[in-house]
PDB file of C-alpha atoms in Angstrom:
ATOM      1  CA  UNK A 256     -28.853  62.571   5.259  1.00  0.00           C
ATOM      2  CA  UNK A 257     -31.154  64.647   7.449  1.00  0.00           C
ATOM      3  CA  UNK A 258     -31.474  63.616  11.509  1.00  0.00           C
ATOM      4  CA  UNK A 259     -34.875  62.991  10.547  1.00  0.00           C
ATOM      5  CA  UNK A 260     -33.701  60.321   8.170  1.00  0.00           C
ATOM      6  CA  UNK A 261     -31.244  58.754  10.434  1.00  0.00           C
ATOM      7  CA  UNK A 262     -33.832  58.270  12.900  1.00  0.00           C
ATOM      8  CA  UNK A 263     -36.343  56.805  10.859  1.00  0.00           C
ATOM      9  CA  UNK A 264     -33.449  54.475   9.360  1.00  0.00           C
ATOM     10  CA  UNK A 265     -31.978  54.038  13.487  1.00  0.00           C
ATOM     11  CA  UNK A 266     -35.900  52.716  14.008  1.00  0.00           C
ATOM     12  CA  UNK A 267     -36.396  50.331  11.018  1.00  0.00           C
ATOM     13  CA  UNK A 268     -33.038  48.985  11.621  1.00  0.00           C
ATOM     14  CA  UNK A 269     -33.838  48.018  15.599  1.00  0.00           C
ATOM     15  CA  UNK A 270     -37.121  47.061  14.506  1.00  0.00           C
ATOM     16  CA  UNK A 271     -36.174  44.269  11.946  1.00  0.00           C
ATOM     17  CA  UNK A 272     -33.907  43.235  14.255  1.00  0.00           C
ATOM     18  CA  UNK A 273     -36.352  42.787  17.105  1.00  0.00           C
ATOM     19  CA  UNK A 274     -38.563  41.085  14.234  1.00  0.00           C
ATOM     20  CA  UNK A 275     -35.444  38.134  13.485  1.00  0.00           C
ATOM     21  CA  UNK A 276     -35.477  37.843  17.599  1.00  0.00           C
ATOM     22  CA  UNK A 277     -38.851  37.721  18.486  1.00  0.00           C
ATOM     23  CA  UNK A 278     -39.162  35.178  15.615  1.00  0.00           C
ATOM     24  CA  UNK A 279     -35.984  33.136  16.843  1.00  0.00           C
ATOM     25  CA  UNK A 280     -34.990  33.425  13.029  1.00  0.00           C
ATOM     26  CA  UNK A 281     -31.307  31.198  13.124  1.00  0.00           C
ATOM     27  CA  UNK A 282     -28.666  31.721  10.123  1.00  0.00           C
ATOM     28  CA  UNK A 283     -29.669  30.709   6.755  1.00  0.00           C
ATOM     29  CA  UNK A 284     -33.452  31.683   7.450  1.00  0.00           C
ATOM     30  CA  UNK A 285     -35.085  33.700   4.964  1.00  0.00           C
ATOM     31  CA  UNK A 286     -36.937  36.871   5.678  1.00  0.00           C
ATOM     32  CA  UNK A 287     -39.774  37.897   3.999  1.00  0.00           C
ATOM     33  CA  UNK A 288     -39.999  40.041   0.708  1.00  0.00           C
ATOM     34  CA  UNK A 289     -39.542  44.519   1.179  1.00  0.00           C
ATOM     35  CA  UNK A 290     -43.273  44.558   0.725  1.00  0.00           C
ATOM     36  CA  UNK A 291     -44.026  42.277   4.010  1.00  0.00           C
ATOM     37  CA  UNK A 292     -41.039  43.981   6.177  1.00  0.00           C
ATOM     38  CA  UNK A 293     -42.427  47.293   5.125  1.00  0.00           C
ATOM     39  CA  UNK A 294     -46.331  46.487   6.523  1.00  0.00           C
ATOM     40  CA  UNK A 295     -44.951  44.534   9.627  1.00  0.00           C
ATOM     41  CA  UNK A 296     -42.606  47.538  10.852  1.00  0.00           C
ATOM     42  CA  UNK A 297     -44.789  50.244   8.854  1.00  0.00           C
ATOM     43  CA  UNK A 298     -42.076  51.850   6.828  1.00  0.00           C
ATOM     44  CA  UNK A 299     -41.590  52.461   3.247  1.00  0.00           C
ATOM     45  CA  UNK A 300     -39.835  49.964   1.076  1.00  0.00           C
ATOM     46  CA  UNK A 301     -36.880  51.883   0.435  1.00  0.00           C
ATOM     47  CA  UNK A 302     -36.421  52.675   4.227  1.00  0.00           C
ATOM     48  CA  UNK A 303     -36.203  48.378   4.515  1.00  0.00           C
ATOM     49  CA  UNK A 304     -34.043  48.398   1.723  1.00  0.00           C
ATOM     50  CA  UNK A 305     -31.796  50.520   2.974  1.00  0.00           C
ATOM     51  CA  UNK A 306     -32.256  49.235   6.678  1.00  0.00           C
ATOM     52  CA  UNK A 307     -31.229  46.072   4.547  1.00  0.00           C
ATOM     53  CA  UNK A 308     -28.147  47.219   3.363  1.00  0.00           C
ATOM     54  CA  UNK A 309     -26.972  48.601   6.933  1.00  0.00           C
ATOM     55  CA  UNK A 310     -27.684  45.124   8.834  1.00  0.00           C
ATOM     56  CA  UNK A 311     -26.167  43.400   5.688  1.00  0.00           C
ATOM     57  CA  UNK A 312     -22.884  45.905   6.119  1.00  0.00           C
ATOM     58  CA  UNK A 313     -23.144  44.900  10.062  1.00  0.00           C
ATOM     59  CA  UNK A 314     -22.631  41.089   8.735  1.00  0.00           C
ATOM     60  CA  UNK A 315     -26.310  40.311  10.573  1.00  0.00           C
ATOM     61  CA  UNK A 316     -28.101  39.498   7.005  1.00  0.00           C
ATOM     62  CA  UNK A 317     -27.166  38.083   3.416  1.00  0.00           C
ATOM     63  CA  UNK A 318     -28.895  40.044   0.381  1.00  0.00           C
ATOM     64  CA  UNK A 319     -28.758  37.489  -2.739  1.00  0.00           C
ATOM     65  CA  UNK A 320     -29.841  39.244  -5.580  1.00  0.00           C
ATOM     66  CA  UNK A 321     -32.596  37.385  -6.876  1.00  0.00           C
ATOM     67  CA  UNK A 322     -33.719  34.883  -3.916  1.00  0.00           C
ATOM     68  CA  UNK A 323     -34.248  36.783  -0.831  1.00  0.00           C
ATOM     69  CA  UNK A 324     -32.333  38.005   2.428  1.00  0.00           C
ATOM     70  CA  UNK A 325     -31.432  35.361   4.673  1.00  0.00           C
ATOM     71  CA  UNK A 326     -29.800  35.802   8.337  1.00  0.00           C
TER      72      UNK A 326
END
């Protein structure tokens, strides 16, 4: 993965977590779909998805496949 990359990836992953702060999201809570993410912290949906995968791999979000990511 380029530096580029990382830092794009580094920036959408602080950014969705500032998002679950500012928005005093508490476990359980449900985010909102890639395509809402991606327009609130202007990034492409795979950049979320992946962001996704690195806060789920940090234990800070639960992907279920086929309801949603919850905190």
């Amino acid at each position: 993965m380029a530096k580029q990359e990382k830092n794009l990836m580094q920036k959408t992953v602080d950014d969705l977590i500032t998002y679950i702060i500012d928005h005093n999201m508490r476990p359980g809570d449900k985010l909102p779909n890639e395509q809402v993410l991606s327009e609130l912290v202007n990034a492409g949906r795979s950049t979320i998805r992946e962001a996704m995968r690195t806060l789920a791999t940090r234990n800070i979000v639960e992907i279920r496949q086929g309801s949603g990511t919850y905190i």
